[in-house]
């Protein structure tokens, strides 16, 4: 059986880090499936262990994601941040942390979407504007990256790191032309 795409962007690589249980029978009573996943019909159904036990996916915390990130286990880190986002969709820090690990895995489009969501929740956060600027720069959209740096500088006008990053991006854009 295959899981359909999740509205929370839990891709197959992320899903591999969740525990699965092969069950024969119905799916009633599984809130996780109703919220994020549907299962295609087949002979057997693969069901997240989280649906039958004490919901270990939801037990993952921001600290679990940060520890995995520090250890360099980016897929596990992404899974932890995704679990936090499922239970706390207004947690801007979780969106930002997931954006970071997605960018480090070269998943730039998903990272950009996560940074934008973090900024919806915390529009004046200079670090979030800077994170988005870095990913836009890595993707090659230097003019958008410079715009995000300018937004960050509105909040932190004397930050030398921001001015350095702005200069680096501007030089890269000039050298490209």
Short mmCIF file of N, CA and C in Angstrom, two decimals:
data_model
loop_
_atom_site.label_atom_id
_atom_site.label_comp_id
_atom_site.label_asym_id
_atom_site.label_seq_id
_atom_site.Cartn_x
_atom_site.Cartn_y
_atom_site.Cartn_z
N UNK A 1 0.83 -1.18 0.00
CA UNK A 1 0.00 0.00 0.00
C UNK A 1 0.87 1.24 0.00
N UNK A 2 0.33 2.33 -0.52
CA UNK A 2 1.09 3.57 -0.57
C UNK A 2 0.33 4.67 0.15
N UNK A 3 1.07 5.54 0.79
CA UNK A 3 0.46 6.70 1.42
C UNK A 3 0.34 7.80 0.39
N UNK A 4 -0.76 8.49 0.43
CA UNK A 4 -0.92 9.63 -0.47
C UNK A 4 -0.14 10.82 0.09
N UNK A 5 0.13 11.83 -0.73
CA UNK A 5 0.86 13.00 -0.25
C UNK A 5 0.13 13.67 0.90
N UNK A 6 0.87 14.21 1.79
CA UNK A 6 0.32 14.88 2.96
C UNK A 6 0.23 16.37 2.73
N UNK A 7 -0.77 17.03 3.27
CA UNK A 7 -0.82 18.49 3.16
C UNK A 7 0.28 19.15 3.98
N UNK A 8 0.97 18.37 4.82
CA UNK A 8 2.03 18.90 5.65
C UNK A 8 3.40 18.62 5.06
N UNK A 9 3.46 18.24 3.79
CA UNK A 9 4.71 18.01 3.07
C UNK A 9 5.59 16.95 3.70
N UNK A 10 5.01 15.89 4.22
CA UNK A 10 5.80 14.78 4.73
C UNK A 10 6.06 13.85 3.56
N UNK A 11 7.21 14.01 2.96
CA UNK A 11 7.56 13.23 1.78
C UNK A 11 7.98 11.82 2.19
N UNK A 12 8.18 10.91 1.22
CA UNK A 12 8.54 9.53 1.55
C UNK A 12 9.81 9.42 2.40
N UNK A 13 10.80 10.26 2.16
CA UNK A 13 12.03 10.20 2.96
C UNK A 13 11.73 10.52 4.42
N UNK A 14 10.87 11.48 4.65
CA UNK A 14 10.49 11.82 6.01
C UNK A 14 9.67 10.69 6.61
N UNK A 15 8.76 10.14 5.83
CA UNK A 15 7.89 9.09 6.34
C UNK A 15 8.68 7.85 6.75
N UNK A 16 9.82 7.59 6.13
CA UNK A 16 10.63 6.43 6.51
C UNK A 16 11.10 6.50 7.94
N UNK A 17 11.08 7.68 8.53
CA UNK A 17 11.54 7.84 9.90
C UNK A 17 10.43 7.65 10.92
N UNK A 18 9.21 7.37 10.45
CA UNK A 18 8.13 7.05 11.35
C UNK A 18 8.01 5.54 11.45
N UNK A 19 7.49 5.05 12.53
CA UNK A 19 7.29 3.62 12.70
C UNK A 19 6.00 3.21 12.02
N UNK A 20 6.04 2.10 11.31
CA UNK A 20 4.87 1.61 10.61
C UNK A 20 4.45 0.25 11.15
N UNK A 21 3.20 -0.05 11.02
CA UNK A 21 2.65 -1.31 11.45
C UNK A 21 1.73 -1.79 10.34
N UNK A 22 1.89 -3.03 9.91
CA UNK A 22 1.05 -3.58 8.86
C UNK A 22 -0.19 -4.17 9.51
N UNK A 23 -1.33 -3.60 9.20
CA UNK A 23 -2.59 -4.05 9.77
C UNK A 23 -3.52 -4.51 8.67
N UNK A 24 -4.32 -5.51 8.96
CA UNK A 24 -5.38 -5.94 8.05
C UNK A 24 -6.68 -5.50 8.69
N UNK A 25 -7.41 -4.67 8.00
CA UNK A 25 -8.66 -4.21 8.58
C UNK A 25 -8.88 -2.73 8.35
N UNK A 26 -9.80 -2.19 9.10
CA UNK A 26 -10.24 -0.83 8.89
C UNK A 26 -9.33 0.21 9.49
N UNK A 27 -9.63 1.44 9.16
CA UNK A 27 -8.84 2.58 9.60
C UNK A 27 -9.61 3.48 10.56
N UNK A 28 -10.75 3.04 11.00
CA UNK A 28 -11.56 3.92 11.83
C UNK A 28 -10.84 4.25 13.13
N UNK A 29 -11.06 5.47 13.58
CA UNK A 29 -10.49 5.89 14.85
C UNK A 29 -9.07 6.41 14.77
N UNK A 30 -8.54 6.56 13.59
CA UNK A 30 -7.16 7.03 13.47
C UNK A 30 -7.15 8.49 13.07
N UNK A 31 -7.04 9.37 14.04
CA UNK A 31 -7.07 10.80 13.77
C UNK A 31 -5.93 11.28 12.92
N UNK A 32 -4.76 10.64 13.03
CA UNK A 32 -3.60 11.07 12.25
C UNK A 32 -3.86 10.88 10.77
N UNK A 33 -4.49 9.77 10.41
CA UNK A 33 -4.78 9.54 8.99
C UNK A 33 -5.80 10.56 8.50
N UNK A 34 -6.79 10.84 9.31
CA UNK A 34 -7.79 11.83 8.87
C UNK A 34 -7.14 13.19 8.66
N UNK A 35 -6.18 13.55 9.49
CA UNK A 35 -5.57 14.87 9.39
C UNK A 35 -4.55 14.97 8.27
N UNK A 36 -3.73 13.94 8.07
CA UNK A 36 -2.63 14.11 7.15
C UNK A 36 -2.54 13.12 6.02
N UNK A 37 -3.14 11.95 6.16
CA UNK A 37 -2.86 10.90 5.19
C UNK A 37 -4.13 10.15 4.82
N UNK A 38 -4.17 9.65 3.62
CA UNK A 38 -5.19 8.69 3.25
C UNK A 38 -4.45 7.49 2.69
N UNK A 39 -5.07 6.36 2.79
CA UNK A 39 -4.41 5.13 2.34
C UNK A 39 -5.21 4.55 1.19
N UNK A 40 -4.53 4.19 0.14
CA UNK A 40 -5.18 3.60 -1.02
C UNK A 40 -5.62 2.18 -0.68
N UNK A 41 -6.71 1.74 -1.30
CA UNK A 41 -7.23 0.40 -1.03
C UNK A 41 -6.27 -0.65 -1.56
N UNK A 42 -6.21 -1.74 -0.84
CA UNK A 42 -5.35 -2.84 -1.24
C UNK A 42 -5.64 -4.04 -0.35
N UNK A 43 -4.88 -5.10 -0.52
CA UNK A 43 -5.08 -6.32 0.25
C UNK A 43 -4.83 -6.05 1.74
N UNK A 44 -3.76 -5.35 2.02
CA UNK A 44 -3.48 -4.99 3.41
C UNK A 44 -3.34 -3.48 3.48
N UNK A 45 -3.43 -2.98 4.68
CA UNK A 45 -3.27 -1.55 4.86
C UNK A 45 -2.08 -1.30 5.76
N UNK A 46 -1.22 -0.38 5.35
CA UNK A 46 -0.09 0.01 6.19
C UNK A 46 -0.54 1.22 6.97
N UNK A 47 -0.40 1.14 8.26
CA UNK A 47 -0.90 2.18 9.13
C UNK A 47 0.21 2.68 10.03
N UNK A 48 0.26 3.94 10.23
CA UNK A 48 1.26 4.48 11.13
C UNK A 48 1.06 3.90 12.52
N UNK A 49 2.14 3.47 13.11
CA UNK A 49 2.09 2.96 14.47
C UNK A 49 1.51 4.02 15.40
N UNK A 50 1.70 5.26 15.05
CA UNK A 50 1.17 6.36 15.87
C UNK A 50 -0.34 6.28 16.02
N UNK A 51 -1.01 5.62 15.10
CA UNK A 51 -2.46 5.54 15.18
C UNK A 51 -2.92 4.47 16.15
N UNK A 52 -2.08 3.54 16.51
CA UNK A 52 -2.51 2.43 17.34
C UNK A 52 -1.87 2.43 18.72
N UNK A 53 -0.80 3.18 18.88
CA UNK A 53 -0.11 3.22 20.16
C UNK A 53 -0.22 4.65 20.69
N UNK A 54 0.63 5.04 21.57
CA UNK A 54 0.50 6.33 22.25
C UNK A 54 0.98 7.51 21.40
N UNK A 55 0.73 7.48 20.14
CA UNK A 55 1.03 8.55 19.20
C UNK A 55 2.46 9.07 19.34
N UNK A 56 3.48 8.22 19.06
CA UNK A 56 4.86 8.65 19.20
C UNK A 56 5.24 9.76 18.24
N UNK A 57 4.58 9.85 17.09
CA UNK A 57 4.91 10.91 16.15
C UNK A 57 4.65 12.27 16.79
N UNK A 58 3.51 12.39 17.49
CA UNK A 58 3.17 13.66 18.10
C UNK A 58 4.01 13.93 19.34
N UNK A 59 4.64 12.90 19.87
CA UNK A 59 5.47 13.09 21.06
C UNK A 59 6.81 13.74 20.70
N UNK A 60 7.12 13.82 19.43
CA UNK A 60 8.36 14.45 19.02
C UNK A 60 8.27 15.95 19.32
N UNK A 61 9.38 16.51 19.76
CA UNK A 61 9.38 17.91 20.17
C UNK A 61 10.38 18.71 19.35
N UNK A 62 10.31 20.00 19.55
CA UNK A 62 11.27 20.89 18.93
C UNK A 62 12.69 20.51 19.36
N UNK A 63 12.84 20.14 20.63
CA UNK A 63 14.16 19.73 21.13
C UNK A 63 14.66 18.47 20.43
N UNK A 64 13.75 17.53 20.12
CA UNK A 64 14.15 16.32 19.38
C UNK A 64 14.67 16.71 18.00
N UNK A 65 13.98 17.64 17.36
CA UNK A 65 14.41 18.10 16.04
C UNK A 65 15.74 18.81 16.09
N UNK A 66 15.94 19.64 17.11
CA UNK A 66 17.21 20.36 17.26
C UNK A 66 18.36 19.39 17.54
N UNK A 67 18.09 18.36 18.36
CA UNK A 67 19.14 17.37 18.65
C UNK A 67 19.51 16.60 17.39
N UNK A 68 18.52 16.20 16.60
CA UNK A 68 18.79 15.49 15.35
C UNK A 68 19.53 16.39 14.37
N UNK A 69 19.16 17.65 14.35
CA UNK A 69 19.83 18.62 13.47
C UNK A 69 21.30 18.76 13.87
N UNK A 70 21.54 18.86 15.17
CA UNK A 70 22.91 18.96 15.67
C UNK A 70 23.73 17.72 15.32
N UNK A 71 23.07 16.55 15.35
CA UNK A 71 23.74 15.28 15.01
C UNK A 71 23.92 15.09 13.51
N UNK A 72 23.34 15.99 12.71
CA UNK A 72 23.44 15.87 11.26
C UNK A 72 22.43 14.92 10.65
N UNK A 73 21.45 14.48 11.43
CA UNK A 73 20.41 13.58 10.93
C UNK A 73 19.24 14.45 10.46
N UNK A 74 19.38 15.00 9.26
CA UNK A 74 18.42 15.97 8.76
C UNK A 74 17.04 15.37 8.47
N UNK A 75 16.96 14.14 7.91
CA UNK A 75 15.61 13.58 7.73
C UNK A 75 14.87 13.38 9.05
N UNK A 76 15.55 12.91 10.09
CA UNK A 76 14.91 12.74 11.41
C UNK A 76 14.54 14.11 11.99
N UNK A 77 15.42 15.08 11.80
CA UNK A 77 15.14 16.42 12.27
C UNK A 77 13.91 16.99 11.56
N UNK A 78 13.86 16.83 10.26
CA UNK A 78 12.71 17.31 9.49
C UNK A 78 11.42 16.64 9.97
N UNK A 79 11.49 15.34 10.24
CA UNK A 79 10.31 14.62 10.73
C UNK A 79 9.86 15.17 12.08
N UNK A 80 10.80 15.45 12.96
CA UNK A 80 10.43 16.00 14.27
C UNK A 80 9.78 17.37 14.13
N UNK A 81 10.38 18.24 13.31
CA UNK A 81 9.80 19.56 13.11
C UNK A 81 8.42 19.47 12.45
N UNK A 82 8.26 18.52 11.53
CA UNK A 82 6.96 18.32 10.89
C UNK A 82 5.92 17.88 11.92
N UNK A 83 6.31 17.01 12.84
CA UNK A 83 5.39 16.57 13.89
C UNK A 83 4.98 17.74 14.77
N UNK A 84 5.93 18.61 15.09
CA UNK A 84 5.60 19.80 15.89
C UNK A 84 4.61 20.68 15.12
N UNK A 85 4.86 20.86 13.84
CA UNK A 85 3.98 21.70 13.01
C UNK A 85 2.57 21.12 12.95
N UNK A 86 2.45 19.79 12.93
CA UNK A 86 1.13 19.16 12.91
C UNK A 86 0.32 19.52 14.14
N UNK A 87 0.99 19.57 15.29
CA UNK A 87 0.27 19.84 16.54
C UNK A 87 0.27 21.32 16.90
N UNK A 88 1.24 22.07 16.38
CA UNK A 88 1.35 23.50 16.68
C UNK A 88 1.59 24.28 15.38
N UNK A 89 0.58 24.38 14.52
CA UNK A 89 0.79 25.02 13.22
C UNK A 89 1.18 26.49 13.30
N UNK A 90 1.02 27.12 14.45
CA UNK A 90 1.39 28.52 14.59
C UNK A 90 2.75 28.69 15.26
N UNK A 91 3.52 27.61 15.34
CA UNK A 91 4.86 27.65 15.93
C UNK A 91 5.85 28.09 14.85
N UNK A 92 6.13 29.38 14.79
CA UNK A 92 7.00 29.94 13.75
C UNK A 92 8.40 29.34 13.81
N UNK A 93 8.88 29.06 15.01
CA UNK A 93 10.23 28.49 15.13
C UNK A 93 10.31 27.10 14.50
N UNK A 94 9.26 26.30 14.65
CA UNK A 94 9.24 24.97 14.03
C UNK A 94 9.28 25.08 12.51
N UNK A 95 8.52 26.04 11.96
CA UNK A 95 8.55 26.26 10.51
C UNK A 95 9.95 26.68 10.05
N UNK A 96 10.57 27.56 10.82
CA UNK A 96 11.90 28.04 10.46
C UNK A 96 12.95 26.93 10.55
N UNK A 97 12.86 26.13 11.60
CA UNK A 97 13.83 25.03 11.74
C UNK A 97 13.66 24.01 10.62
N UNK A 98 12.41 23.69 10.27
CA UNK A 98 12.19 22.75 9.17
C UNK A 98 12.69 23.35 7.86
N UNK A 99 12.50 24.65 7.69
CA UNK A 99 13.01 25.31 6.49
C UNK A 99 14.52 25.16 6.39
N UNK A 100 15.20 25.31 7.51
CA UNK A 100 16.66 25.20 7.52
C UNK A 100 17.11 23.81 7.10
N UNK A 101 16.53 22.76 7.71
CA UNK A 101 16.99 21.41 7.36
C UNK A 101 16.58 21.02 5.95
N UNK A 102 15.46 21.53 5.48
CA UNK A 102 15.08 21.26 4.08
C UNK A 102 16.07 21.94 3.13
N UNK A 103 16.48 23.15 3.45
CA UNK A 103 17.46 23.83 2.60
C UNK A 103 18.78 23.08 2.62
N UNK A 104 19.20 22.61 3.76
CA UNK A 104 20.46 21.87 3.86
C UNK A 104 20.40 20.55 3.09
N UNK A 105 19.19 20.08 2.80
CA UNK A 105 19.02 18.87 1.99
C UNK A 105 18.74 19.22 0.52
N UNK A 106 18.98 20.49 0.16
CA UNK A 106 18.78 21.00 -1.20
C UNK A 106 17.33 20.95 -1.67
N UNK A 107 16.40 20.95 -0.73
CA UNK A 107 14.98 21.00 -1.06
C UNK A 107 14.54 22.47 -0.94
N UNK A 108 15.03 23.27 -1.89
CA UNK A 108 14.88 24.72 -1.80
C UNK A 108 13.44 25.20 -1.86
N UNK A 109 12.64 24.61 -2.75
CA UNK A 109 11.25 25.08 -2.88
C UNK A 109 10.47 24.86 -1.59
N UNK A 110 10.64 23.68 -0.98
CA UNK A 110 9.95 23.41 0.29
C UNK A 110 10.49 24.32 1.39
N UNK A 111 11.79 24.57 1.38
CA UNK A 111 12.39 25.46 2.39
C UNK A 111 11.84 26.87 2.24
N UNK A 112 11.75 27.35 1.02
CA UNK A 112 11.22 28.69 0.78
C UNK A 112 9.78 28.78 1.27
N UNK A 113 8.97 27.76 0.99
CA UNK A 113 7.58 27.75 1.46
C UNK A 113 7.52 27.79 2.99
N UNK A 114 8.40 27.03 3.64
CA UNK A 114 8.43 27.03 5.11
C UNK A 114 8.88 28.38 5.67
N UNK A 115 9.90 28.99 5.06
CA UNK A 115 10.34 30.31 5.51
C UNK A 115 9.20 31.32 5.37
N UNK A 116 8.49 31.25 4.25
CA UNK A 116 7.38 32.18 4.04
C UNK A 116 6.28 31.99 5.10
N UNK A 117 6.02 30.72 5.46
CA UNK A 117 5.02 30.48 6.50
C UNK A 117 5.51 31.00 7.85
N UNK A 118 6.79 30.81 8.15
CA UNK A 118 7.36 31.35 9.40
C UNK A 118 7.19 32.87 9.43
N UNK A 119 7.38 33.51 8.29
CA UNK A 119 7.25 34.97 8.21
C UNK A 119 5.80 35.43 8.31
N UNK A 120 4.86 34.62 7.85
CA UNK A 120 3.45 34.94 8.06
C UNK A 120 3.16 35.00 9.56
N UNK A 121 3.76 34.07 10.29
CA UNK A 121 3.53 33.99 11.73
C UNK A 121 4.35 35.01 12.52
N UNK A 122 5.49 35.41 11.97
CA UNK A 122 6.38 36.36 12.66
C UNK A 122 7.02 37.29 11.62
N UNK A 123 6.25 38.24 11.11
CA UNK A 123 6.68 39.04 9.95
C UNK A 123 7.88 39.96 10.17
N UNK A 124 8.20 40.29 11.39
CA UNK A 124 9.32 41.21 11.62
C UNK A 124 10.58 40.48 12.11
N UNK A 125 10.58 39.17 12.06
CA UNK A 125 11.73 38.41 12.55
C UNK A 125 12.87 38.50 11.52
N UNK A 126 13.91 39.22 11.86
CA UNK A 126 15.03 39.43 10.94
C UNK A 126 15.73 38.12 10.59
N UNK A 127 15.82 37.21 11.55
CA UNK A 127 16.47 35.93 11.28
C UNK A 127 15.71 35.12 10.24
N UNK A 128 14.38 35.20 10.28
CA UNK A 128 13.58 34.49 9.28
C UNK A 128 13.76 35.10 7.90
N UNK A 129 13.80 36.43 7.81
CA UNK A 129 14.06 37.09 6.53
C UNK A 129 15.45 36.70 6.01
N UNK A 130 16.41 36.62 6.92
CA UNK A 130 17.78 36.24 6.53
C UNK A 130 17.82 34.80 6.03
N UNK A 131 17.14 33.90 6.74
CA UNK A 131 17.09 32.51 6.30
C UNK A 131 16.49 32.36 4.92
N UNK A 132 15.38 33.06 4.70
CA UNK A 132 14.75 33.04 3.38
C UNK A 132 15.69 33.63 2.33
N UNK A 133 16.38 34.71 2.67
CA UNK A 133 17.32 35.32 1.72
C UNK A 133 18.43 34.34 1.33
N UNK A 134 18.95 33.61 2.30
CA UNK A 134 20.01 32.64 1.99
C UNK A 134 19.53 31.58 1.01
N UNK A 135 18.33 31.05 1.24
CA UNK A 135 17.82 30.00 0.36
C UNK A 135 17.52 30.56 -1.03
N UNK A 136 16.94 31.74 -1.08
CA UNK A 136 16.68 32.37 -2.39
C UNK A 136 18.00 32.58 -3.14
N UNK A 137 19.03 32.97 -2.43
CA UNK A 137 20.35 33.15 -3.03
C UNK A 137 20.89 31.81 -3.55
N UNK A 138 20.80 30.78 -2.73
CA UNK A 138 21.28 29.45 -3.15
C UNK A 138 20.52 28.96 -4.38
N UNK A 139 19.24 29.32 -4.46
CA UNK A 139 18.44 28.92 -5.62
C UNK A 139 18.74 29.78 -6.84
N UNK A 140 19.42 30.91 -6.63
CA UNK A 140 19.80 31.76 -7.75
C UNK A 140 18.93 32.99 -7.93
N UNK A 141 17.96 33.20 -7.07
CA UNK A 141 17.08 34.36 -7.16
C UNK A 141 17.65 35.47 -6.28
N UNK A 142 18.70 36.13 -6.79
CA UNK A 142 19.44 37.10 -5.98
C UNK A 142 18.67 38.38 -5.72
N UNK A 143 17.85 38.81 -6.67
CA UNK A 143 17.09 40.05 -6.42
C UNK A 143 16.08 39.84 -5.29
N UNK A 144 15.42 38.70 -5.26
CA UNK A 144 14.50 38.40 -4.15
C UNK A 144 15.27 38.25 -2.84
N UNK A 145 16.46 37.66 -2.91
CA UNK A 145 17.30 37.52 -1.72
C UNK A 145 17.68 38.89 -1.16
N UNK A 146 18.06 39.79 -2.04
CA UNK A 146 18.42 41.15 -1.60
C UNK A 146 17.22 41.86 -0.97
N UNK A 147 16.03 41.65 -1.51
CA UNK A 147 14.82 42.24 -0.93
C UNK A 147 14.59 41.73 0.49
N UNK A 148 14.82 40.44 0.69
CA UNK A 148 14.64 39.88 2.04
C UNK A 148 15.70 40.42 3.01
N UNK A 149 16.93 40.59 2.52
CA UNK A 149 17.96 41.18 3.38
C UNK A 149 17.57 42.61 3.76
N UNK A 150 17.03 43.36 2.81
CA UNK A 150 16.58 44.72 3.12
C UNK A 150 15.49 44.70 4.19
N UNK A 151 14.59 43.72 4.15
CA UNK A 151 13.55 43.62 5.17
C UNK A 151 14.17 43.30 6.53
N UNK A 152 15.18 42.44 6.54
CA UNK A 152 15.87 42.11 7.80
C UNK A 152 16.58 43.34 8.35
N UNK A 153 17.16 44.13 7.47
CA UNK A 153 17.89 45.33 7.90
C UNK A 153 16.96 46.39 8.50
N UNK A 154 15.68 46.35 8.17
CA UNK A 154 14.73 47.27 8.80
C UNK A 154 14.64 47.01 10.30
N UNK A 155 14.80 45.76 10.69
CA UNK A 155 14.73 45.37 12.10
C UNK A 155 16.10 45.44 12.78
N UNK A 156 17.14 45.10 12.03
CA UNK A 156 18.51 45.07 12.58
C UNK A 156 19.44 45.90 11.69
N UNK A 157 19.28 47.21 11.69
CA UNK A 157 20.04 48.04 10.76
C UNK A 157 21.56 48.07 11.01
N UNK A 158 21.99 47.72 12.19
CA UNK A 158 23.42 47.77 12.50
C UNK A 158 24.08 46.39 12.55
N UNK A 159 23.39 45.38 12.03
CA UNK A 159 23.93 44.01 12.08
C UNK A 159 24.99 43.83 10.99
N UNK A 160 26.27 43.69 11.37
CA UNK A 160 27.33 43.58 10.37
C UNK A 160 27.21 42.31 9.52
N UNK A 161 26.66 41.24 10.09
CA UNK A 161 26.51 39.99 9.32
C UNK A 161 25.51 40.19 8.17
N UNK A 162 24.44 40.93 8.44
CA UNK A 162 23.47 41.20 7.38
C UNK A 162 24.08 42.05 6.27
N UNK A 163 24.85 43.06 6.66
CA UNK A 163 25.50 43.90 5.64
C UNK A 163 26.51 43.09 4.84
N UNK A 164 27.21 42.18 5.50
CA UNK A 164 28.17 41.30 4.80
C UNK A 164 27.44 40.40 3.80
N UNK A 165 26.34 39.80 4.26
CA UNK A 165 25.56 38.93 3.38
C UNK A 165 25.00 39.71 2.20
N UNK A 166 24.51 40.90 2.46
CA UNK A 166 23.98 41.73 1.37
C UNK A 166 25.07 42.02 0.34
N UNK A 167 26.27 42.35 0.82
CA UNK A 167 27.38 42.61 -0.10
C UNK A 167 27.76 41.37 -0.89
N UNK A 168 27.79 40.22 -0.22
CA UNK A 168 28.14 38.95 -0.91
C UNK A 168 27.13 38.64 -2.00
N UNK A 169 25.85 38.80 -1.69
CA UNK A 169 24.80 38.51 -2.69
C UNK A 169 24.87 39.51 -3.84
N UNK A 170 25.06 40.78 -3.52
CA UNK A 170 25.14 41.81 -4.57
C UNK A 170 26.33 41.56 -5.49
N UNK A 171 27.47 41.17 -4.90
CA UNK A 171 28.66 40.86 -5.73
C UNK A 171 28.42 39.65 -6.61
N UNK A 172 27.78 38.63 -6.05
CA UNK A 172 27.48 37.43 -6.84
C UNK A 172 26.56 37.77 -7.99
N UNK A 173 25.58 38.64 -7.72
CA UNK A 173 24.63 39.05 -8.76
C UNK A 173 25.36 39.87 -9.83
N UNK A 174 26.27 40.74 -9.40
CA UNK A 174 27.03 41.56 -10.35
C UNK A 174 27.97 40.70 -11.19
N UNK A 175 28.62 39.72 -10.58
CA UNK A 175 29.53 38.83 -11.31
C UNK A 175 28.82 37.95 -12.29
N UNK A 176 27.55 37.65 -12.00
CA UNK A 176 26.77 36.81 -12.89
C UNK A 176 26.40 37.58 -14.15
N UNK A 177 26.19 38.87 -14.01
CA UNK A 177 25.72 39.69 -15.13
C UNK A 177 26.76 39.95 -16.16
#
